[in-house]
Amino acid sequence: MTESISPRSIRYASRLQGESLTVGYDAAPILNDVDFQVPDGQVTILVGPNGSGKSTLLKALARILTPTEGQVLLDGQNIHRSKTREVAKKLGLLPQGPVAPEGLTVRELVAQGRFPHQSLLRQWSSEDERAVNDAMAVAKVAGFADRPVDGLSGGQRQRCWIAMVLAQQTDLVLLDEPTTFLDLKVQVDLMELLVQLAHQMGRTLVVVLHELNLAAAYADTLVMLRDGAILQWGAPSDVFTSANLKAVFDLDAHVIRDPHSKRLICVPTSAPEPVQHVEVGVRIA
Ligand SMILES: Nc1ncnc2c1ncn2[C@@H]1O[C@H](COP(=O)(O)OP(=O)(O)OP(=O)(O)O)[C@@H](O)[C@H]1O
Ligand SMILES: [Mg+2]
């Protein structure tokens, strides 16, 4: 079995930290004694096989799951002892496979991202309106703002949820497989946006992705999970290697540098050889 690693010894600014987390559902724990310090102002990308615990980790960090051991600290406070609204002003979560209530329009869904900013004394304001419109524009859903979410395509729906999280305007944003259903151009646009939010606006992103080449291209820190443990943690140039893809995913792949973008990409070696193009002539009798 591969040894798990701990970022406990690594020192950097981190507002959101999981300390010695043991988390699960009803039966045996899924994560055992996991440490996870989210680097501030960066894009951190989690990858790992199905069932490796990525969503479980994200849910624990976002206060959806309570650890049986250890704690999650947000700005030094135990997140599970903090008020929902206070946490939601700082941290937004896009869960995996969310479902919108029937008939809810895109605008209504995105407006739900403003809930932490409302109170009895502070009703809907022009600031909320602006945040919703900006988020819809960025996620490119403004064109169907008044349509019901459940009547949209998979990719359009996914963009509505992304808009909702963006409208929340939190410093910390956790996204569980945000690229599901998106066409490649929209996936790339989304990743560029996330990098911009981190590097230009100081926001902190934690993103679960299955697209390994996107993960290697856009992560500041790439985290690899397997069987509920963090096996690798670091810059893609250090951890995105054939050996690690084998150890984490049991995937046979070459990792090469794309000569144009200079980015690392993996090419599975079990992929079939490209088919030779054969000219087929038509014989005329
Ligand atoms: N609600 C639940 N109740 C019980 N077990 C669960 C629940 N959700 C997940 N699990 C189990 O916890 C383990 C980790 O699941 P998790 O959803 O964290 O994996 P993941 O890495 O996000 O996988 P995927 O890539 O498929 O989304 C799996 O064995 C899964 O079956
Ligand atoms: Mg998951």
Coordinates of N, CA and C in Angstrom, one line a residue, residues 69-234:
E69 N -13.7 12.6 14.5 CA -12.4 12.9 15.1 C -11.9 14.1 14.3
G70 N -11.1 15.0 15.0 CA -10.5 16.1 14.4 C -11.5 17.3 14.2
Q71 N -11.0 18.3 13.5 CA -11.9 19.5 13.4 C -11.5 20.2 12.1
V72 N -12.5 21.1 11.6 CA -12.2 22.0 10.5 C -12.2 23.4 11.1
L73 N -11.1 24.1 10.8 CA -11.0 25.5 11.3 C -11.2 26.4 10.1
L74 N -12.1 27.4 10.3 CA -12.2 28.5 9.4 C -11.9 29.8 10.1
D75 N -10.8 30.4 9.6 CA -10.3 31.6 10.4 C -10.1 31.3 11.8
G76 N -9.6 30.1 12.1 CA -9.2 29.7 13.5 C -10.4 29.3 14.3
Q77 N -11.6 29.3 13.8 CA -12.8 28.9 14.6 C -13.3 27.5 14.1
N78 N -13.7 26.6 15.0 CA -14.2 25.3 14.6 C -15.5 25.6 13.8
I79 N -15.5 25.2 12.6 CA -16.6 25.5 11.6 C -17.9 24.9 12.1
H80 N -17.8 23.8 12.8 CA -19.1 23.1 13.3 C -19.7 23.8 14.5
R81 N -18.9 24.8 15.0 CA -19.5 25.5 16.1 C -19.9 26.9 15.7
S82 N -19.7 27.2 14.4 CA -20.0 28.5 13.8 C -21.4 28.5 13.3
K83 N -22.0 29.7 13.2 CA -23.4 29.9 12.6 C -23.4 29.7 11.1
T84 N -24.4 29.1 10.6 CA -24.6 28.8 9.2 C -24.3 30.0 8.3
R85 N -25.0 31.1 8.7 CA -24.9 32.3 7.9 C -23.5 32.9 7.9
E86 N -22.9 32.8 9.0 CA -21.5 33.4 9.1 C -20.6 32.6 8.2
V87 N -20.7 31.2 8.3 CA -19.9 30.4 7.4 C -20.2 30.7 5.9
A88 N -21.5 30.8 5.6 CA -21.9 31.0 4.2 C -21.5 32.4 3.7
K89 N -21.1 33.3 4.5 CA -20.6 34.6 4.0 C -19.2 34.4 3.6
K90 N -18.5 33.4 4.1 CA -17.1 33.2 3.8 C -16.8 32.1 2.8
L91 N -17.7 31.1 2.8 CA -17.5 29.8 2.1 C -18.7 29.4 1.3
G92 N -18.5 29.2 0.0 CA -19.6 28.7 -0.8 C -19.2 27.3 -1.4
L93 N -20.3 26.4 -1.5 CA -20.0 25.1 -1.9 C -21.0 24.8 -3.1
L94 N -20.4 24.2 -4.2 CA -21.2 23.6 -5.2 C -21.1 22.1 -5.0
P95 N -22.2 21.5 -4.5 CA -22.1 20.0 -4.3 C -22.1 19.3 -5.6
Q96 N -21.8 18.0 -5.5 CA -21.8 17.1 -6.7 C -23.3 16.8 -7.1
G97 N -23.7 17.0 -8.3 CA -25.0 16.6 -8.8 C -26.2 17.3 -8.1
P98 N -26.2 18.6 -7.9 CA -27.3 19.3 -7.2 C -28.6 19.2 -8.0
V99 N -29.7 19.2 -7.4 CA -31.0 19.2 -8.0 C -31.8 20.4 -7.6
A100 N -32.3 21.2 -8.6 CA -33.1 22.4 -8.3 C -34.5 22.0 -8.0
P101 N -35.2 22.7 -7.1 CA -36.7 22.5 -6.9 C -37.4 22.7 -8.3
E102 N -38.4 21.9 -8.5 CA -39.2 22.0 -9.7 C -39.7 23.4 -10.0
G103 N -39.5 23.8 -11.2 CA -40.1 25.1 -11.6 C -39.3 26.3 -11.3
L104 N -38.3 26.2 -10.5 CA -37.5 27.3 -10.1 C -36.8 27.9 -11.3
T105 N -36.9 29.2 -11.4 CA -36.2 29.8 -12.6 C -34.7 30.0 -12.3
V106 N -34.0 30.2 -13.4 CA -32.5 30.4 -13.3 C -32.2 31.6 -12.3
R107 N -32.9 32.7 -12.6 CA -32.7 33.9 -11.7 C -33.0 33.6 -10.2
E108 N -34.1 32.9 -10.0 CA -34.4 32.5 -8.6 C -33.4 31.7 -8.0
L109 N -32.8 30.7 -8.8 CA -31.8 29.8 -8.2 C -30.6 30.6 -7.9
V110 N -30.1 31.5 -8.8 CA -28.9 32.2 -8.6 C -29.1 33.2 -7.4
A111 N -30.3 33.7 -7.3 CA -30.6 34.6 -6.2 C -30.4 34.0 -4.8
Q112 N -30.6 32.6 -4.8 CA -30.4 31.9 -3.5 C -29.0 32.0 -3.0
G113 N -28.0 32.3 -3.9 CA -26.7 32.6 -3.5 C -26.5 33.8 -2.6
R114 N -27.5 34.6 -2.6 CA -27.5 35.9 -1.8 C -28.0 35.7 -0.4
F115 N -28.5 34.5 -0.1 CA -29.2 34.3 1.2 C -28.3 34.7 2.4
P116 N -27.0 34.4 2.4 CA -26.3 34.8 3.6 C -26.2 36.3 3.8
H117 N -26.4 37.0 2.8 CA -26.3 38.5 2.9 C -27.6 39.1 3.3
Q118 N -28.7 38.3 3.4 CA -30.0 38.9 3.8 C -30.2 38.8 5.3
S119 N -31.1 39.6 5.8 CA -31.5 39.4 7.2 C -32.8 40.1 7.3
L120 N -33.4 40.1 8.5 CA -34.7 40.8 8.7 C -34.5 42.3 8.5
L121 N -33.3 42.8 8.8 CA -33.0 44.2 8.7 C -32.5 44.6 7.3
R122 N -31.9 43.5 6.7 CA -31.4 43.9 5.4 C -32.1 43.1 4.3
Q123 N -33.0 43.7 3.6 CA -33.8 43.0 2.6 C -33.0 43.0 1.3
W124 N -33.7 42.5 0.2 CA -33.1 42.5 -1.1 C -32.6 43.9 -1.5
S125 N -31.4 44.0 -2.0 CA -30.9 45.4 -2.3 C -30.4 45.4 -3.8
S126 N -30.0 46.6 -4.2 CA -29.4 46.7 -5.5 C -28.1 46.0 -5.6
E127 N -27.4 45.9 -4.5 CA -26.1 45.1 -4.4 C -26.4 43.6 -4.7
D128 N -27.5 43.1 -4.2 CA -27.8 41.7 -4.4 C -28.2 41.5 -5.9
E129 N -28.9 42.5 -6.4 CA -29.4 42.5 -7.8 C -28.1 42.4 -8.7
R130 N -27.2 43.3 -8.4 CA -26.0 43.4 -9.2 C -25.2 42.1 -9.1
A131 N -25.1 41.5 -7.9 CA -24.3 40.3 -7.8 C -24.9 39.2 -8.6
V132 N -26.2 39.1 -8.6 CA -26.9 38.0 -9.3 C -26.7 38.3 -10.8
N133 N -26.9 39.5 -11.3 CA -26.7 39.8 -12.7 C -25.2 39.5 -13.2
D134 N -24.3 39.9 -12.3 CA -22.9 39.7 -12.7 C -22.6 38.2 -12.8
A135 N -23.1 37.4 -11.8 CA -22.8 36.0 -11.8 C -23.4 35.3 -13.0
M136 N -24.6 35.8 -13.3 CA -25.3 35.1 -14.5 C -24.6 35.5 -15.8
A137 N -24.0 36.7 -15.8 CA -23.3 37.1 -17.1 C -22.0 36.2 -17.2
V138 N -21.3 36.1 -16.1 CA -20.0 35.4 -16.1 C -20.2 33.9 -16.4
A139 N -21.3 33.3 -15.9 CA -21.6 31.9 -16.1 C -22.3 31.7 -17.4
K140 N -22.6 32.8 -18.1 CA -23.3 32.8 -19.4 C -24.7 32.1 -19.3
V141 N -25.4 32.5 -18.3 CA -26.8 32.0 -18.2 C -27.8 33.1 -18.3
A142 N -27.4 34.3 -18.5 CA -28.3 35.5 -18.5 C -29.3 35.3 -19.6
G143 N -28.9 34.7 -20.7 CA -29.8 34.5 -21.8 C -31.1 33.7 -21.5
F144 N -31.0 32.9 -20.5 CA -32.2 32.1 -20.2 C -32.6 32.3 -18.7
A145 N -32.4 33.5 -18.2 CA -32.6 33.9 -16.8 C -34.1 33.5 -16.3
D146 N -35.0 33.6 -17.2 CA -36.4 33.5 -16.7 C -37.0 32.1 -17.0
R147 N -36.1 31.2 -17.5 CA -36.6 29.8 -17.8 C -36.4 28.9 -16.5
P148 N -37.3 27.9 -16.4 CA -37.1 27.0 -15.3 C -35.8 26.2 -15.4
V149 N -35.1 26.0 -14.3 CA -33.8 25.3 -14.4 C -34.0 23.9 -14.9
D150 N -35.1 23.2 -14.4 CA -35.3 21.8 -14.8 C -35.6 21.6 -16.3
G151 N -35.8 22.7 -17.0 CA -36.1 22.6 -18.5 C -34.8 22.9 -19.3
L152 N -33.6 23.0 -18.7 CA -32.4 23.3 -19.4 C -31.6 22.0 -19.7
S153 N -30.6 22.2 -20.6 CA -29.7 21.0 -20.8 C -28.8 20.8 -19.6
G154 N -28.1 19.7 -19.6 CA -27.2 19.4 -18.4 C -26.1 20.4 -18.2
G155 N -25.5 20.9 -19.3 CA -24.5 21.9 -19.2 C -25.0 23.2 -18.8
Q156 N -26.2 23.6 -19.3 CA -26.8 24.9 -19.0 C -27.1 24.9 -17.5
R157 N -27.6 23.8 -17.0 CA -28.0 23.7 -15.6 C -26.8 23.8 -14.7
Q158 N -25.7 23.1 -15.1 CA -24.5 23.2 -14.3 C -24.0 24.6 -14.2
R159 N -24.1 25.4 -15.3 CA -23.6 26.8 -15.3 C -24.5 27.6 -14.4
C160 N -25.8 27.3 -14.2 CA -26.7 28.0 -13.3 C -26.2 27.8 -11.9
W161 N -25.8 26.6 -11.5 CA -25.3 26.3 -10.2 C -24.0 27.0 -9.9
I162 N -23.2 27.1 -10.9 CA -21.9 27.8 -10.8 C -22.2 29.3 -10.5
A163 N -23.2 29.8 -11.3 CA -23.6 31.2 -11.1 C -24.1 31.4 -9.7
M164 N -24.9 30.5 -9.1 CA -25.4 30.6 -7.8 C -24.2 30.8 -6.8
V165 N -23.2 29.9 -6.9 CA -22.1 30.0 -6.0 C -21.3 31.3 -6.2
L166 N -21.2 31.7 -7.4 CA -20.4 33.0 -7.7 C -21.2 34.2 -7.1
A167 N -22.6 34.1 -7.1 CA -23.4 35.2 -6.6 C -23.2 35.3 -5.1
Q168 N -22.8 34.2 -4.4 CA -22.6 34.3 -3.0 C -21.4 35.1 -2.6
Q169 N -20.5 35.4 -3.6 CA -19.3 36.3 -3.4 C -18.5 36.0 -2.2
T170 N -18.2 34.7 -2.0 CA -17.4 34.3 -0.8 C -15.9 34.3 -1.2
D171 N -15.1 34.4 -0.2 CA -13.6 34.4 -0.4 C -13.2 32.9 -0.7
L172 N -13.9 32.0 -0.1 CA -13.6 30.6 -0.3 C -14.7 29.9 -1.1
V173 N -14.3 29.2 -2.2 CA -15.3 28.5 -3.0 C -14.8 27.1 -3.3
L174 N -15.7 26.2 -2.9 CA -15.5 24.7 -3.1 C -16.4 24.2 -4.1
L175 N -15.8 23.6 -5.2 CA -16.6 23.1 -6.3 C -16.4 21.7 -6.5
D176 N -17.5 20.9 -6.5 CA -17.3 19.4 -6.6 C -17.8 19.1 -8.1
E177 N -16.8 18.8 -8.9 CA -17.0 18.4 -10.3 C -17.8 19.5 -11.1
P178 N -17.3 20.7 -11.1 CA -18.1 21.8 -11.7 C -18.1 21.7 -13.2
T179 N -17.2 20.9 -13.8 CA -17.1 20.8 -15.3 C -18.0 19.7 -15.9
T180 N -18.7 18.9 -15.0 CA -19.6 17.9 -15.5 C -20.6 18.4 -16.5
F181 N -20.8 17.8 -17.6 CA -21.8 18.2 -18.6 C -21.3 19.3 -19.5
L182 N -20.2 20.0 -19.1 CA -19.8 21.2 -19.9 C -19.0 20.8 -21.1
D183 N -19.3 21.5 -22.2 CA -18.4 21.2 -23.4 C -17.0 21.7 -23.2
L184 N -16.1 21.3 -24.0 CA -14.7 21.5 -23.6 C -14.4 23.0 -23.6
K185 N -15.0 23.8 -24.5 CA -14.7 25.2 -24.5 C -15.2 25.9 -23.2
V186 N -16.4 25.4 -22.7 CA -16.9 26.0 -21.5 C -16.1 25.5 -20.3
Q187 N -15.6 24.3 -20.4 CA -14.7 23.8 -19.3 C -13.5 24.7 -19.2
V188 N -12.9 25.0 -20.3 CA -11.7 25.8 -20.3 C -12.0 27.2 -19.8
D189 N -13.1 27.8 -20.3 CA -13.5 29.1 -19.9 C -13.7 29.2 -18.3
L190 N -14.3 28.1 -17.8 CA -14.5 28.0 -16.4 C -13.2 28.0 -15.6
M191 N -12.3 27.1 -16.1 CA -11.0 27.0 -15.4 C -10.3 28.4 -15.4
E192 N -10.3 29.0 -16.6 CA -9.6 30.4 -16.7 C -10.3 31.3 -15.7
L193 N -11.6 31.3 -15.6 CA -12.3 32.2 -14.6 C -11.8 31.9 -13.2
L194 N -11.7 30.6 -12.8 CA -11.3 30.2 -11.5 C -9.9 30.7 -11.2
V195 N -9.0 30.6 -12.2 CA -7.6 31.1 -12.0 C -7.6 32.6 -11.8
Q196 N -8.5 33.3 -12.6 CA -8.6 34.7 -12.5 C -9.1 35.1 -11.1
L197 N -10.1 34.4 -10.6 CA -10.7 34.7 -9.3 C -9.6 34.6 -8.2
A198 N -8.8 33.5 -8.3 CA -7.7 33.3 -7.3 C -6.6 34.3 -7.5
H199 N -6.0 34.4 -8.7 CA -4.8 35.1 -8.8 C -5.0 36.6 -8.9
Q200 N -6.2 37.1 -9.4 CA -6.4 38.5 -9.5 C -7.2 39.1 -8.4
M201 N -8.1 38.2 -7.8 CA -9.0 38.7 -6.8 C -8.8 38.1 -5.4
G202 N -7.7 37.2 -5.3 CA -7.3 36.7 -4.0 C -8.3 35.7 -3.4
R203 N -9.2 35.2 -4.3 CA -10.2 34.2 -3.8 C -9.5 32.8 -3.7
T204 N -10.0 31.9 -2.9 CA -9.4 30.6 -2.7 C -10.4 29.5 -3.2
L205 N -9.9 28.7 -4.2 CA -10.7 27.7 -4.8 C -10.2 26.3 -4.5
V206 N -11.2 25.5 -4.2 CA -10.9 24.0 -4.1 C -11.8 23.3 -5.0
V207 N -11.3 22.6 -6.0 CA -12.1 22.1 -7.1 C -11.8 20.6 -7.2
V208 N -12.9 19.8 -7.3 CA -12.8 18.4 -7.6 C -12.9 18.2 -9.1
L209 N -12.0 17.5 -9.7 CA -12.1 17.3 -11.2 C -11.7 15.9 -11.6
H210 N -12.4 15.4 -12.6 CA -11.9 14.1 -13.2 C -11.1 14.3 -14.4
E211 N -11.1 15.5 -15.0 CA -10.3 15.7 -16.2 C -8.9 16.0 -15.8
L212 N -8.0 15.0 -15.9 CA -6.7 15.1 -15.4 C -5.9 16.2 -16.1
N213 N -6.0 16.3 -17.4 CA -5.2 17.3 -18.1 C -5.6 18.7 -17.7
L214 N -6.9 18.9 -17.5 CA -7.4 20.3 -17.0 C -6.8 20.5 -15.6
A215 N -6.8 19.5 -14.8 CA -6.3 19.6 -13.4 C -4.9 20.0 -13.4
A216 N -4.1 19.3 -14.3 CA -2.6 19.6 -14.3 C -2.4 21.0 -14.9
A217 N -3.2 21.4 -15.8 CA -3.0 22.7 -16.4 C -3.4 23.9 -15.5
Y218 N -4.4 23.7 -14.7 CA -4.9 24.9 -13.9 C -4.6 24.8 -12.4
A219 N -4.1 23.7 -11.9 CA -3.9 23.7 -10.4 C -2.7 24.4 -10.0
D220 N -2.8 25.2 -9.0 CA -1.5 25.7 -8.3 C -1.0 24.5 -7.4
T221 N -2.0 23.9 -6.7 CA -1.7 22.7 -5.9 C -2.6 21.6 -6.4
L222 N -1.9 20.5 -6.7 CA -2.7 19.3 -7.1 C -2.6 18.2 -6.0
V223 N -3.8 17.8 -5.6 CA -3.9 16.8 -4.5 C -4.5 15.5 -5.0
M224 N -3.8 14.4 -4.7 CA -4.3 13.1 -5.3 C -4.7 12.2 -4.1
L225 N -6.0 11.8 -4.2 CA -6.6 10.9 -3.1 C -6.8 9.5 -3.6
R226 N -6.6 8.6 -2.7 CA -7.0 7.2 -3.0 C -7.4 6.6 -1.7
D227 N -8.5 5.8 -1.7 CA -8.9 5.1 -0.5 C -9.0 6.0 0.7
G228 N -9.5 7.2 0.6 CA -9.7 8.1 1.7 C -8.4 8.7 2.3
A229 N -7.3 8.6 1.5 CA -6.0 9.1 2.0 C -5.4 10.0 1.0
I230 N -4.7 11.1 1.4 CA -4.0 11.9 0.5 C -2.7 11.3 0.1
L231 N -2.5 10.9 -1.1 CA -1.2 10.2 -1.5 C -0.2 11.2 -2.1
Q232 N -0.7 12.3 -2.7 CA 0.2 13.2 -3.3 C -0.3 14.6 -3.1
W233 N 0.6 15.6 -3.0 CA 0.2 17.0 -2.7 C 1.3 17.9 -3.2
G234 N 1.1 18.7 -4.2 CA 2.2 19.6 -4.6 C 1.9 20.3 -5.9

